[in-house]
C-alpha positions as a printed NumPy array, in Angstrom:
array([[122.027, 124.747, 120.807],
       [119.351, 124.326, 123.776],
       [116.061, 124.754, 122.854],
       [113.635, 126.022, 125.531],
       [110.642, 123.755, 123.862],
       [110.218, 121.035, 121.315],
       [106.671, 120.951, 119.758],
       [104.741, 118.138, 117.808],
       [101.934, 119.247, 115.292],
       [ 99.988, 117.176, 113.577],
       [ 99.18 , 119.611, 110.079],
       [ 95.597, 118.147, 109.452],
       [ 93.402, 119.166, 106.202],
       [ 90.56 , 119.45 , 108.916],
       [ 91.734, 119.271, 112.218],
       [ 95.478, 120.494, 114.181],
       [ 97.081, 118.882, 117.314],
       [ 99.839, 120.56 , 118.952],
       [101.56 , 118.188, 121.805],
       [104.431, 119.523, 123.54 ],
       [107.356, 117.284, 125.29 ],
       [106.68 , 116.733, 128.782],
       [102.986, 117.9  , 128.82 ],
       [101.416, 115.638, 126.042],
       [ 98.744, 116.751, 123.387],
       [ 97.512, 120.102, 124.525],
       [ 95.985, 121.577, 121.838],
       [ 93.203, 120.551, 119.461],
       [ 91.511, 122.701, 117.015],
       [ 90.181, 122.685, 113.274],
       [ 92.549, 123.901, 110.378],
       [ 90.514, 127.271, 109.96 ],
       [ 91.742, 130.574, 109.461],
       [ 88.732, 134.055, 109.383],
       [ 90.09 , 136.747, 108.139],
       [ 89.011, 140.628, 107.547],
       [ 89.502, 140.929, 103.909],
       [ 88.568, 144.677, 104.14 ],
       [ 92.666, 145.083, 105.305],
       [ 95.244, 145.076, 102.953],
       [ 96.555, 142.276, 103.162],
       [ 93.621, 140.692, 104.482],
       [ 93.923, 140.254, 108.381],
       [ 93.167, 137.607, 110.384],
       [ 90.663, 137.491, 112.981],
       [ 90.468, 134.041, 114.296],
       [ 91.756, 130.758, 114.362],
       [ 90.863, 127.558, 114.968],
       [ 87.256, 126.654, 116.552],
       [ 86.626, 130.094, 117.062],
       [ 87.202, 130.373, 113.047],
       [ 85.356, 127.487, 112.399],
       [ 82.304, 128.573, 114.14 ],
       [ 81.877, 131.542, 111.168],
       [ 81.915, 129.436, 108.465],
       [ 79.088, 129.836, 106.076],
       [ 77.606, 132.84 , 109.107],
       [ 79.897, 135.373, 108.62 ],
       [ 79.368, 138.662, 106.793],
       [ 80.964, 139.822, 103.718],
       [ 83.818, 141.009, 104.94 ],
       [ 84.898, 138.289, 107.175],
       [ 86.444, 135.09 , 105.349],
       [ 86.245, 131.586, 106.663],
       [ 88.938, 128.997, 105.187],
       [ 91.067, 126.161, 105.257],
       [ 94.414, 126.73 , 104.23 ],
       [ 95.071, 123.636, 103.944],
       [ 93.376, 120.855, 100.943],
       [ 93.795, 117.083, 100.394],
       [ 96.84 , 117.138, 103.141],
       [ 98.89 , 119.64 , 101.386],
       [ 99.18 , 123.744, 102.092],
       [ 96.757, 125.289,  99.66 ],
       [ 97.45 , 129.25 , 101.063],
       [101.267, 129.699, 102.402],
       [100.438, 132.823, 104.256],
       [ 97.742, 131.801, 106.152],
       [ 99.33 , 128.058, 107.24 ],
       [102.472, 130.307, 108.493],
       [ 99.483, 132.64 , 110.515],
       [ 97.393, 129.29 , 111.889],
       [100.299, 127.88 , 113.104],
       [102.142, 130.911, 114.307],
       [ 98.571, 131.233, 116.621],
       [ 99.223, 127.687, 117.507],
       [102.437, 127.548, 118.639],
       [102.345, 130.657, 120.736],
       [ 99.12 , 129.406, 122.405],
       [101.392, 126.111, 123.241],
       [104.044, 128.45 , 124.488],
       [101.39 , 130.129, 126.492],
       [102.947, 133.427, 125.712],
       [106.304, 132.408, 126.877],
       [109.291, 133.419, 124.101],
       [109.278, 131.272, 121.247],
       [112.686, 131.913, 119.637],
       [114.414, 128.679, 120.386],
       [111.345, 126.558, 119.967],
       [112.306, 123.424, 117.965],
       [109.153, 121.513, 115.693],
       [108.454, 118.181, 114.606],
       [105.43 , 118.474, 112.097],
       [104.038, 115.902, 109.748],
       [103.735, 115.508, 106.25 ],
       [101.827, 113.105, 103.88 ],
       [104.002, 110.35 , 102.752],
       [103.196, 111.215,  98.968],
       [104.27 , 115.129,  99.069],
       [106.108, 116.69 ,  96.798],
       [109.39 , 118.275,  97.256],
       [108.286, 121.437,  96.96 ],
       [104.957, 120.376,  99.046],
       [107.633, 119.562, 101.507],
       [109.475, 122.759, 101.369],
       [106.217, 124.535, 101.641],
       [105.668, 122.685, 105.362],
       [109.223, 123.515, 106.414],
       [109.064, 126.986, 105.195],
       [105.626, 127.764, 106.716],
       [107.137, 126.317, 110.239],
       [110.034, 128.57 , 110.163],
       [107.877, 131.446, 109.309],
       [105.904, 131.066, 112.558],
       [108.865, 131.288, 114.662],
       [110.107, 127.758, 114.585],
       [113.975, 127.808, 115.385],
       [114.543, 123.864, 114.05 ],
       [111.942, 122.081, 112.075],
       [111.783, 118.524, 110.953],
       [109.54 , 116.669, 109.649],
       [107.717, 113.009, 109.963],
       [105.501, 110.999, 107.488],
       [102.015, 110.478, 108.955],
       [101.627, 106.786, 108.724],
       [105.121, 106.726, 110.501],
       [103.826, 109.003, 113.136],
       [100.386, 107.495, 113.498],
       [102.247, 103.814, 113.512],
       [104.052, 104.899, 116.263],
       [101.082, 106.401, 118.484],
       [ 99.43 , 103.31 , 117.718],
       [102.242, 101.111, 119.404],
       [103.142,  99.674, 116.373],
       [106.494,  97.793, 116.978],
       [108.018,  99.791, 114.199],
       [111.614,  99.496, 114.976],
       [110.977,  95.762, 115.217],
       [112.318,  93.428, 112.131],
       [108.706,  92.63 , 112.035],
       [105.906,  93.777, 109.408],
       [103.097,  96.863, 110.403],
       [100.632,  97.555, 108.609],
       [ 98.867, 101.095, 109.454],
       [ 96.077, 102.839, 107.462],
       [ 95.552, 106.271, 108.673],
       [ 92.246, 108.046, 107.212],
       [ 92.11 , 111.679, 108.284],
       [ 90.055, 114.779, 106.326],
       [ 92.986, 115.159, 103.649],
       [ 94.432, 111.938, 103.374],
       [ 94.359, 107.734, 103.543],
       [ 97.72 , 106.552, 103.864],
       [ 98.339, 103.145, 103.422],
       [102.179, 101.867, 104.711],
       [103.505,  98.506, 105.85 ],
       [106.898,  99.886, 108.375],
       [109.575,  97.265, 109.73 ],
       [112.926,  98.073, 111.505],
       [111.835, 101.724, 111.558],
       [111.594, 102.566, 107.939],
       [108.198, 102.062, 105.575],
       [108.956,  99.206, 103.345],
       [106.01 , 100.048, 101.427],
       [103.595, 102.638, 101.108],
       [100.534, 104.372,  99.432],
       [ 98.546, 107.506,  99.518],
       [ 95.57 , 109.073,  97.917],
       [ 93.826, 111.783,  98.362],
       [ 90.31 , 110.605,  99.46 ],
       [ 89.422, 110.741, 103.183],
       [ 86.851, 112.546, 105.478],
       [ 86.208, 116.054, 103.312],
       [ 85.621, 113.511, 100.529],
       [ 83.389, 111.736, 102.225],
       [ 81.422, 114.723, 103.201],
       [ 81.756, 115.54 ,  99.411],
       [ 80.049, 112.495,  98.26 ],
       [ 77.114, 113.001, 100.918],
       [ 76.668, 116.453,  99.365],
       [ 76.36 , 114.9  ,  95.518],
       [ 74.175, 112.354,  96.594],
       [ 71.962, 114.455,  98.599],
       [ 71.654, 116.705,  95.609],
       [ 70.988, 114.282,  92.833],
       [ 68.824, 111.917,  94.807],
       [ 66.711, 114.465,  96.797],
       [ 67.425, 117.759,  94.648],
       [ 68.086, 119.468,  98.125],
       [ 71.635, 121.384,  98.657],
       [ 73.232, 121.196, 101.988],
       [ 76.254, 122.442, 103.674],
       [ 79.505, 121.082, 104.756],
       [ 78.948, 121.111, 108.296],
       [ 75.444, 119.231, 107.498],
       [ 77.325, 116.589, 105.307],
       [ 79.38 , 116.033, 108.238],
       [ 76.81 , 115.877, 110.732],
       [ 75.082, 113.069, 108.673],
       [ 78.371, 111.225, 108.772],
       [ 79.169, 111.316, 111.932],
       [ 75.613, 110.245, 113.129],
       [ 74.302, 107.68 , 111.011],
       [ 77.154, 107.396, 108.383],
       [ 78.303, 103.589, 107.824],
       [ 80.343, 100.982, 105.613],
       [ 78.637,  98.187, 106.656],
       [ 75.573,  97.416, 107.896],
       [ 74.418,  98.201, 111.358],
       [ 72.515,  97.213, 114.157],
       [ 69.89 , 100.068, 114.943],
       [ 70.03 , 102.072, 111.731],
       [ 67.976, 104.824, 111.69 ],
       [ 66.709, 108.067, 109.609],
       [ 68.026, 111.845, 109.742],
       [ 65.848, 114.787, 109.355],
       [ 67.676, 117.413, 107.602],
       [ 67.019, 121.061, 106.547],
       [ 68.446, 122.475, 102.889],
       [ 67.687, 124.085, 100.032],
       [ 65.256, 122.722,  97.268],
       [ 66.742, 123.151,  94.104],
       [ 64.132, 123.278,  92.632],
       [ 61.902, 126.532,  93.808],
       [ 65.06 , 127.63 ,  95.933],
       [ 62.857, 127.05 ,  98.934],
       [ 63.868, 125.707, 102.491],
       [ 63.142, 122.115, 102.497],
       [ 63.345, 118.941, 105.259],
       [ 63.944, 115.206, 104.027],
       [ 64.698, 112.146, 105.87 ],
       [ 68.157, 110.525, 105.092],
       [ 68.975, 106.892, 105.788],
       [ 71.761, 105.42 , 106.697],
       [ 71.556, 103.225, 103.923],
       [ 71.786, 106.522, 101.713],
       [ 74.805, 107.417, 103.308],
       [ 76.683, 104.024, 102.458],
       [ 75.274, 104.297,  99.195],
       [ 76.819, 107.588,  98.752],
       [ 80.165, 106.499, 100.108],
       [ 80.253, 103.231,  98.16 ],
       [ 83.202, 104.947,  95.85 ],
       [ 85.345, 106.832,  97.899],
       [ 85.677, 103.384, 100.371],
       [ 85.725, 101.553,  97.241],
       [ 88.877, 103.399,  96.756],
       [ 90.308, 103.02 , 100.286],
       [ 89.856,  98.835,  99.978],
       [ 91.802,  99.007,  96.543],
       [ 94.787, 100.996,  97.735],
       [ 95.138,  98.609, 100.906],
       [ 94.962,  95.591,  98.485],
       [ 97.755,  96.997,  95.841],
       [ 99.637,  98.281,  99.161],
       [ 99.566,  94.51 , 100.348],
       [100.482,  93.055,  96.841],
       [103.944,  95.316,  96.889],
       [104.547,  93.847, 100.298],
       [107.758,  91.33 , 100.96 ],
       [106.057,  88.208, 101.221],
       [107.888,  87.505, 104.645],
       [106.375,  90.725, 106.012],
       [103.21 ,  90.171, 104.304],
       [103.187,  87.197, 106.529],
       [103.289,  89.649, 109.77 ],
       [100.32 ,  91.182, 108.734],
       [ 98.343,  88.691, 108.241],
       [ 99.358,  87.375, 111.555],
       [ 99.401,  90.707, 113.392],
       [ 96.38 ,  92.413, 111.693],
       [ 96.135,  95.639, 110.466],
       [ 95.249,  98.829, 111.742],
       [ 93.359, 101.905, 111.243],
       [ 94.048, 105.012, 112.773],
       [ 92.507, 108.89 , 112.029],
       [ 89.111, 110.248, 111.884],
       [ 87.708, 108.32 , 109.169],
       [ 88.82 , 105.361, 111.74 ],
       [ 85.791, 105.791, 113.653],
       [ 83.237, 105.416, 110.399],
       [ 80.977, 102.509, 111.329],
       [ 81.653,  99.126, 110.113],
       [ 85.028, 100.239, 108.141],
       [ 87.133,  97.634, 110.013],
       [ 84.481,  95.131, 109.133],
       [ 84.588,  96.372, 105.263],
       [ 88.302,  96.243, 104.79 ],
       [ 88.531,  92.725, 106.517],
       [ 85.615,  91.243, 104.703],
       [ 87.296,  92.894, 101.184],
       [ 91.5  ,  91.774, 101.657],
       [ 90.775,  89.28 , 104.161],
       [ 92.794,  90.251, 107.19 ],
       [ 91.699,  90.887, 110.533],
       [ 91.271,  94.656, 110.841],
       [ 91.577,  96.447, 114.058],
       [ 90.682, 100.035, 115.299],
       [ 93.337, 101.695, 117.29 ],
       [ 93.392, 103.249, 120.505],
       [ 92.381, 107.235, 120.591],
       [ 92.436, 106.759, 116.53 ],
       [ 92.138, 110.78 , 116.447],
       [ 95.541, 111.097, 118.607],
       [ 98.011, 108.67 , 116.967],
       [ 99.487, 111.227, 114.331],
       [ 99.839, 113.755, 117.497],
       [101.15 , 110.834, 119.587],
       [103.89 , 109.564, 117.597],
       [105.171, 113.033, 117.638],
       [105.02 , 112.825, 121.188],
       [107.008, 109.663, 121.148],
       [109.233, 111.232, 118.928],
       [109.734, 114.09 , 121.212],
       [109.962, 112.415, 124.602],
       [112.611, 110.325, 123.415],
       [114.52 , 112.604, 121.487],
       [114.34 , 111.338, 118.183],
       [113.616, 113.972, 115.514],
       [114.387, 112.134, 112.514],
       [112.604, 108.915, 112.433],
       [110.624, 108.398, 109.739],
       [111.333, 111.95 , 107.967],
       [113.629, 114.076, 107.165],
       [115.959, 116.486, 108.702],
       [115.424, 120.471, 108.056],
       [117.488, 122.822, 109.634]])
């Protein structure tokens, strides 16, 4: 059968990257979905950043989510709607009946988590679908030599996710994933926040403190973060400065739980391609990629050199690419029809 486009997406709990063959990644948006719940069934309104933009400022009868949570789909019908919008934005309203999909999946899903990615795919208009584990795809954008008889080692942090996997001759030997990544993070900023300074604040605040003066090691420069929320304890708006040393303080646990999955990940390695890795290095990929100091935690706590790939955001998106340019739409996954 020809197909008149193949697609990559990169299913993200926070963020979705559409590439296409030929053109590269073109689109990059959050996993959001607003709908009108005054319709029956509720309707949707927006989609990606446009969607994102309401949440927590829109009114009653507009609803702000994220159909997807911890890297799996959380709400069918509105994964099949996001990506649906997605796809036919990457078609730029061309026909997409013989549009063929390569999407990604955590390497720890279910069967029926599986199904549930497949399924939503075809419901959007996908023709073919098949489907690639995320630290294969990420691997791959990275430049890993994956098909090599030579040990990888790739640990890919996005908002869902951590996935931990060691790849040689284009398989994963090894692998391991938990659900703790960059909505957990913002999680434990929120908890911390609240029991330290009795103040509640909002995801997109949690986040902002991250991405600003969040660490895992210490730091040159470290500075203090006004922020605004709500005093628990008159229900009054409130300001207090947050450090950056309150921020690694309230991540200490989640990263504690990153370090100890890359260690047992390492100790079910092949000693031979154990060896590799030590050699090679390993690498980090994904949003949570770009937290200050990680690659310095990790190293100091396994001790192996750690290294920060290129475009960490883009590898999932770019090993589909790969995938894509080069025809291969099974590596690393498994076929759907």
């Amino acid at each position: 059968m020809l197909f008149s486009q193949d697609i990559g997406i990169d299913l993200g709990t926070a963020n979705t990257l559409v590439s296409v063959k030929g053109k590269g990644i073109i689109i990059r948006e959050p996993s959001v979905v607003a709908l009108d719940v005054r319709m029956t069934p509720p309707k949707v309104v927006a989609v990606g950043e446009e969607a994102k933009r309401m949440i927590g400022r829109t009114p009653g009868s507009i609803t702000a989510v994220r159909p997807l949570k911890d890297g799996v789909i959380s709400d069918f019908n509105m994964t099949s709607d996001m990506l649906r919008a997605f796809v036919r934005k990457a078609m730029a309203g061309n026909p997409i009946a013989r549009v063929r999909v390569m999407i990604t999946i955590p390497s720890s899903v279910t069967e029926v988590e599986r199904k549930a990615v497949h399924d939503a795919a075809k419901n959007a208009g996908a023709r073919y679908v098949s489907l690639i584990e995320e630290p294969m795809a990420a691997a791959i954008g990275a430049g890993l030599p994956v098909a090599e008889a030579t040990g990888s080692m790739i640990v890919d942090i996005g908002g869902g996710t951590c996935e931990v996997a060691v790849i040689s001759l284009g398989d994963i030997v090894t692998s391991r994933s938990i659900r703790m990544a960059g909505d957990k993070f913002d999680e434990a900023i929120i908890a911390y926040v609240r029991r330290k300074y009795n103040l509640l604040i909002g995801e997109r605040t949690a986040e902002d403190l991250k991405l600003s003066i969040g660490s895992a090691y210490p730091y040159a420069g470290e500075g203090k973060v006004t922020v605004r929320g709500r005093n628990l304890l008159d229900s009054l708006p409130k300001n207090v400065e947050i450090s950056a040393e309150d921020i690694r303080e309230a991540l200490e646990d989640p990263l504690t739980q990153i370090v100890e999955t890359v260690r047992t990940t390492l100790e079910k390695t092949p000693p031979e391609l154990a060896s590799d890795i030590v050699d090679r290095g390993i690498i980090l990929s994904g949003g949570g990629a770009l937290l200050r100091g990680l690659d310095k935690l990790i190293a100091k706590e396994v001790g192996i050199t750690v290294k920060i790939a290129k475009n960490p955001l883009d590898c999932v998106a770019a090993g589909t690419a790969v995938c894509l340019e080069k025809d291969n739409l099974h590596i690393g996954g498994k076929r759907n029809g």
